[in-house]
Coordinates of C-alpha atoms in Angstrom, one line a residue:
M1 CA 16.3 -10.6 2.3
R2 CA 19.2 -8.7 1.3
S3 CA 17.2 -6.4 -0.8
A4 CA 14.2 -5.5 1.7
R5 CA 15.4 -2.2 2.5
P6 CA 16.1 -0.6 -0.6
V7 CA 12.2 -2.5 -1.9
G8 CA 10.4 -1.3 1.5
L9 CA 11.6 2.4 1.1
L10 CA 11.2 2.4 -3.1
L11 CA 7.3 0.8 -2.1
S12 CA 6.6 3.3 0.7
A13 CA 8.4 6.5 -1.6
A14 CA 5.8 5.2 -4.5
A15 CA 2.8 5.2 -1.9
V16 CA 3.4 9.4 -1.3
V17 CA 3.4 9.8 -4.8
L18 CA 0.3 8.1 -5.1
W19 CA -1.0 10.2 -1.8
A20 CA 0.0 13.2 -3.8
I21 CA -1.9 12.4 -6.4
G22 CA -4.9 11.4 -4.8
M23 CA -5.0 14.5 -2.7
T24 CA -4.4 16.7 -5.1
V25 CA -5.4 14.9 -8.6
L26 CA -8.6 13.0 -7.1
Q27 CA -10.2 14.5 -4.3
P28 CA -11.4 17.4 -6.6
L29 CA -12.8 15.2 -8.5
T30 CA -15.5 14.4 -5.0
E31 CA -16.3 17.4 -3.9
P32 CA -19.9 18.4 -4.4
I33 CA -20.5 22.0 -6.1
G34 CA -22.9 23.8 -4.1
P35 CA -24.0 24.2 -0.1
W36 CA -27.1 22.9 -1.2
S37 CA -28.9 20.1 0.0
E38 CA -29.8 17.8 -3.4
N39 CA -26.4 18.4 -3.9
L40 CA -25.1 16.7 -0.6
P41 CA -23.1 13.6 -1.6
G42 CA -24.3 10.1 -1.0
N43 CA -22.4 6.6 -0.8
N44 CA -18.8 5.6 -1.2
A45 CA -18.8 9.4 -2.3
Y46 CA -15.0 10.0 -0.8
W47 CA -13.3 7.3 -2.7
A48 CA -10.3 9.2 -3.0
R49 CA -10.3 9.8 0.8
D50 CA -10.2 6.2 1.6
L51 CA -7.7 5.5 -1.5
R52 CA -5.2 7.9 0.2
F53 CA -5.5 6.4 3.8
L54 CA -5.0 3.4 1.8
A55 CA -2.0 5.2 0.1
I56 CA -0.6 6.1 3.7
M57 CA -1.2 2.4 4.9
A58 CA 1.3 1.1 2.3
V59 CA 4.2 3.8 3.3
A60 CA 3.5 2.4 7.1
A61 CA 4.1 -1.0 5.3
G62 CA 6.9 -0.4 3.4
L63 CA 9.0 0.7 6.6
M64 CA 7.9 -2.3 8.1
L65 CA 9.3 -4.6 5.0
A66 CA 12.6 -2.3 5.0
G67 CA 12.8 -2.6 9.0
R68 CA 12.7 -6.1 7.9
G69 CA 10.5 -6.7 11.1
Q70 CA 12.0 -4.9 13.6
L71 CA 9.9 -3.1 16.3
R72 CA 12.8 0.0 16.2
W73 CA 11.4 0.1 12.4
S74 CA 7.6 -1.0 12.7
Q75 CA 6.9 1.8 16.0
P76 CA 7.8 5.0 14.2
A77 CA 6.3 3.3 10.7
V78 CA 2.8 3.4 12.3
L79 CA 3.7 6.3 14.3
L80 CA 4.3 8.4 10.9
G81 CA 0.9 6.6 9.8
G82 CA -0.9 8.2 12.0
L83 CA 0.5 11.9 12.3
W84 CA -0.1 11.5 8.2
V85 CA -3.7 10.8 8.4
A86 CA -3.8 13.9 10.6
A87 CA -1.7 16.1 8.2
D88 CA -3.6 14.7 4.9
I89 CA -7.4 16.1 7.0
A90 CA -5.0 19.4 7.3
I91 CA -4.5 19.5 3.7
D92 CA -7.0 18.1 2.8
R93 CA -8.6 21.7 4.2
V94 CA -7.1 23.5 2.0
D95 CA -8.2 21.6 -0.7
P96 CA -4.9 21.9 -3.3
T97 CA -4.7 21.3 -7.4
G98 CA -2.3 21.2 -9.8
V99 CA 0.9 20.0 -10.6
A100 CA 2.6 22.1 -8.7
A101 CA 0.6 20.9 -5.5
T102 CA 1.8 17.5 -6.3
V103 CA 5.0 18.4 -6.7
L104 CA 5.2 19.7 -3.8
L105 CA 3.3 17.3 -1.5
A106 CA 5.1 14.1 -3.0
V107 CA 8.8 16.0 -2.9
S108 CA 7.8 17.0 0.8
G109 CA 6.3 13.2 2.0
C110 CA 9.4 11.8 0.4
A111 CA 12.0 14.2 2.4
V112 CA 10.4 13.2 5.8
L113 CA 10.3 8.9 4.7
A114 CA 13.9 9.9 3.9
A115 CA 14.8 11.9 7.0
L116 CA 12.7 8.9 9.4
A117 CA 14.6 6.0 7.5
A118 CA 18.4 8.3 7.8
V119 CA 17.7 8.4 11.5
L120 CA 16.6 4.3 11.8
C121 CA 19.3 3.0 9.6
W122 CA 21.7 5.2 11.8
R123 CA 20.3 3.8 15.1
D124 CA 21.0 0.4 13.2
R125 CA 24.7 1.0 12.9
A126 CA 24.9 3.0 15.8
T127 CA 23.5 -0.4 17.7
P128 CA 22.5 -3.4 15.8
P129 CA 18.9 -5.0 16.4
A130 CA 18.7 -8.0 19.1
R131 CA 14.9 -9.0 18.3
P132 CA 14.4 -12.2 17.9
P133 CA 14.5 -13.5 14.1
A134 CA 10.9 -15.4 14.9
R135 CA 9.5 -12.8 16.4
A136 CA 10.7 -10.0 13.1
R137 CA 9.4 -12.9 10.6
K138 CA 5.5 -12.9 12.1
A139 CA 6.4 -9.1 12.3
L140 CA 6.7 -9.6 8.3
T141 CA 4.2 -11.7 7.9
G142 CA 1.5 -10.0 9.4
T143 CA 2.8 -7.2 7.5
A144 CA 1.7 -9.0 4.2
C145 CA -1.3 -10.4 5.8
V146 CA -2.5 -6.4 6.2
A147 CA -1.9 -5.8 2.7
G148 CA -3.6 -8.4 1.5
V149 CA -6.7 -7.4 2.9
L150 CA -6.1 -3.8 1.8
T151 CA -5.6 -4.8 -1.8
V152 CA -9.1 -6.5 -1.9
V153 CA -9.9 -3.3 -0.2
A154 CA -8.3 -0.7 -3.1
V155 CA -9.9 -3.4 -6.1
G156 CA -13.2 -3.2 -4.7
M157 CA -13.2 0.6 -4.4
E158 CA -16.4 2.1 -5.4
S159 CA -17.9 5.7 -5.7
P160 CA -21.5 6.5 -6.6
T161 CA -21.5 6.7 -10.0
D162 CA -19.0 4.1 -10.9
R163 CA -18.1 5.7 -14.2
E164 CA -14.9 8.2 -13.3
P165 CA -12.1 6.4 -15.3
E166 CA -9.3 7.9 -12.2
L167 CA -11.2 5.5 -10.2
N168 CA -10.3 2.6 -12.0
Q169 CA -6.5 4.2 -12.3
G170 CA -6.6 5.5 -8.7
A171 CA -7.6 1.5 -7.4
L172 CA -5.6 -0.2 -9.7
A173 CA -2.5 1.9 -8.9
T174 CA -3.3 1.3 -5.1
A175 CA -4.7 -2.3 -5.4
A176 CA -0.9 -3.2 -7.6
L177 CA 1.5 -1.3 -5.0
L178 CA -0.1 -3.5 -1.7
V179 CA 0.0 -6.4 -3.8
V180 CA 3.7 -6.4 -4.6
L181 CA 4.4 -5.0 -0.7
A182 CA 2.2 -8.1 0.3
V183 CA 4.6 -10.6 -1.7
G184 CA 7.6 -8.6 -0.4
A185 CA 7.0 -8.7 3.1
A186 CA 5.9 -12.8 3.0
L187 CA 9.3 -13.0 0.6
A188 CA 11.5 -11.4 3.7
A189 CA 9.9 -13.3 6.5
A190 CA 10.9 -16.3 4.4
P191 CA 13.4 -18.6 6.5
A192 CA 15.4 -18.6 3.2
R193 CA 15.6 -17.4 -0.3
S194 CA 15.4 -20.8 -2.0
R195 CA 15.5 -20.6 -5.9
A196 CA 11.5 -22.5 -5.4
R197 CA 10.4 -19.5 -2.7
V198 CA 11.7 -16.8 -5.0
G199 CA 9.9 -18.5 -8.1
L200 CA 6.7 -18.9 -5.9
A201 CA 7.0 -15.7 -4.8
A202 CA 6.9 -14.3 -8.4
G203 CA 4.3 -16.3 -9.7
L204 CA 2.0 -15.2 -6.9
A205 CA 2.9 -11.6 -7.9
M206 CA 2.1 -12.4 -11.7
T207 CA -1.3 -14.0 -10.4
A208 CA -2.4 -11.4 -8.1
L209 CA -1.6 -8.2 -10.3
I210 CA -3.4 -10.5 -13.0
G211 CA -6.6 -10.5 -10.6
V212 CA -6.5 -7.5 -9.3
A213 CA -7.1 -5.9 -13.3
L214 CA -9.6 -8.9 -14.2
V215 CA -12.1 -8.1 -10.9
R216 CA -11.5 -4.2 -11.7
A217 CA -13.2 -5.3 -15.2
V218 CA -15.9 -6.6 -13.4
P219 CA -18.9 -4.8 -12.7
P220 CA -19.4 -3.1 -9.1
G221 CA -22.6 -5.1 -8.7
P222 CA -20.9 -9.1 -9.2
R223 CA -17.4 -8.2 -8.3
L224 CA -17.4 -9.7 -4.5
L225 CA -17.4 -13.0 -5.3
P226 CA -14.2 -12.1 -7.6
E227 CA -12.7 -10.0 -5.1
V228 CA -13.2 -13.0 -2.4
A229 CA -11.3 -15.2 -4.8
L230 CA -8.5 -12.4 -5.5
G231 CA -8.1 -12.2 -1.6
A232 CA -8.0 -16.2 -0.9
V233 CA -5.5 -16.3 -3.5
L234 CA -3.3 -13.8 -2.3
L235 CA -3.4 -14.5 1.1
T236 CA -3.0 -18.2 0.8
G237 CA 0.0 -17.7 -1.4
V238 CA 1.7 -15.2 1.2
T239 CA 1.3 -18.3 3.8
F240 CA 3.1 -20.9 1.0
V241 CA 6.0 -18.1 0.6
A242 CA 7.1 -17.1 4.0
W243 CA 5.9 -20.1 6.3
D244 CA 8.1 -22.7 7.2
W245 CA 8.5 -25.9 5.1
P246 CA 9.9 -29.1 7.0
G247 CA 11.8 -31.3 5.1
G248 CA 11.8 -28.9 2.2
R249 CA 7.8 -29.1 1.2
P250 CA 4.9 -28.0 2.5
I251 CA 2.8 -29.2 5.6
W252 CA -0.2 -29.3 3.1
W253 CA -2.9 -29.2 5.3
H254 CA -2.0 -26.5 7.3
H255 CA -2.6 -24.2 4.3
A256 CA -5.4 -26.0 3.0
L257 CA -6.7 -24.3 6.4
A258 CA -4.8 -21.6 6.1
A259 CA -7.0 -21.3 2.5
L260 CA -10.6 -21.4 4.3
A261 CA -9.4 -18.6 6.9
A262 CA -8.3 -16.2 3.7
L263 CA -11.4 -17.3 1.4
V264 CA -14.2 -16.2 4.3
G265 CA -12.0 -14.0 7.0
P266 CA -11.4 -11.0 5.2
M267 CA -15.3 -10.1 5.1
V268 CA -16.8 -11.5 8.1
F269 CA -14.1 -9.5 9.5
L270 CA -14.9 -6.4 7.3
L271 CA -18.6 -6.7 8.5
A272 CA -17.7 -7.6 11.8
T273 CA -15.8 -4.4 11.9
A274 CA -17.8 -2.0 9.5
I275 CA -20.9 -2.5 11.7
P276 CA -20.6 -1.4 15.0
I277 CA -18.7 1.0 14.2
M278 CA -21.3 2.7 11.7
I279 CA -23.8 2.5 14.3
L280 CA -21.2 3.4 17.3
L281 CA -18.7 5.8 16.1
P282 CA -19.3 7.8 13.5
I283 CA -15.5 8.4 12.4
G284 CA -16.5 9.0 8.5
A285 CA -18.7 11.8 9.5
T286 CA -15.8 13.1 11.7
F287 CA -13.5 12.9 9.6
T288 CA -15.1 14.7 6.6
A289 CA -16.2 17.5 9.0
L290 CA -12.6 17.7 10.2
A291 CA -11.2 18.2 6.2
G292 CA -14.0 20.8 6.3
N293 CA -16.2 18.4 3.6
S294 CA -19.9 18.3 2.8
P295 CA -21.5 15.7 5.1
I296 CA -23.5 12.8 3.6
N297 CA -26.6 13.4 2.5
G298 CA -29.3 11.8 5.8
A299 CA -30.2 9.0 3.6
D300 CA -26.6 7.2 3.2
S301 CA -23.7 5.8 5.4
D302 CA -20.5 8.3 5.4
V303 CA -18.2 4.5 5.7
L304 CA -14.2 4.6 6.0
I305 CA -13.8 1.5 4.4
S306 CA -9.8 1.7 4.1
L307 CA -10.0 1.8 8.3
F308 CA -12.3 -1.1 7.9
G309 CA -9.9 -3.0 5.6
L310 CA -6.9 -2.3 8.1
L311 CA -8.7 -3.6 11.1
S312 CA -9.9 -6.7 9.3
G313 CA -6.0 -7.6 7.9
L314 CA -4.9 -7.1 11.3
A315 CA -7.9 -9.5 12.6
M316 CA -6.3 -11.9 9.5
S317 CA -2.8 -11.5 10.9
L318 CA -3.6 -12.4 14.3
L319 CA -4.8 -16.0 12.3
L320 CA -1.9 -16.2 9.6
A321 CA 0.9 -14.5 11.3
R322 CA 2.6 -18.2 12.3
P323 CA 5.5 -18.7 9.9
T324 CA 7.2 -21.2 11.9
V325 CA 5.4 -25.1 12.6
D326 CA 5.7 -24.5 16.7
N327 CA 3.6 -21.5 16.6
R328 CA 1.3 -23.3 14.1
R329 CA 1.0 -26.0 16.9

């Protein structure tokens, strides 16, 4: 897909802006007032942190799309994401607020992104990438699967009160960006940009974006089933867009199995990763302490749902990132 590079870089830049807004506008809303124990935050208190981490993951996914699945782009993208999380924690300790801080962080982040992209583009011109197309397609399909699962995580983001309009706005914007990334990566992984695939990708994007708005309109309690349905539709659609169509049409039973995996897999993997990590490795509490924020009160848990979403997305990519018929066999 010729437009993969500019589209991927544009989406990464949009994710940088979302991250900057999350740091300077949303994060202060989650900070408790006073050091007293009765003001310690509860479950999902640091929802702004999760939205920022999802935006950082979107930056990396956009770079992978821009690199069309090539390893020389994917490795720096993952490294940048890890360094960005470390920088996020350090910046969170400073507690930046205001329009000037938002602009400074957004411009600085875009400058880092532009510098890395310039270096990688120069490397591509100097020595054209030699990664086999099949492996690049698999990497792009995996990126689409991860972005699809992260969409479900973003749209289901909660807070202790769930009455903050900024939470709805941030969750909607982040989920919408991840939908576009998922569909864009799936289309870039397709063997050819036929009219049918482009139309299918456009329909999938519109359906998923409408689904994001509808799911977000549901109260937190009964939101689980619509979330599962949205994830199933988006991930199944990714397979229709990205996978081979032998003879010009999909292998329907392959996609039926993919739909079953997409319906059950994300939530199963979320629970399978969340429960052991919460018990054995309190990473959320560690990040909270490093950022200098108040700890979650003892009756609740400091859960880093964005990390669990990433692990679940990687697990789903192992199941669904098989775009060629030979891989699926």
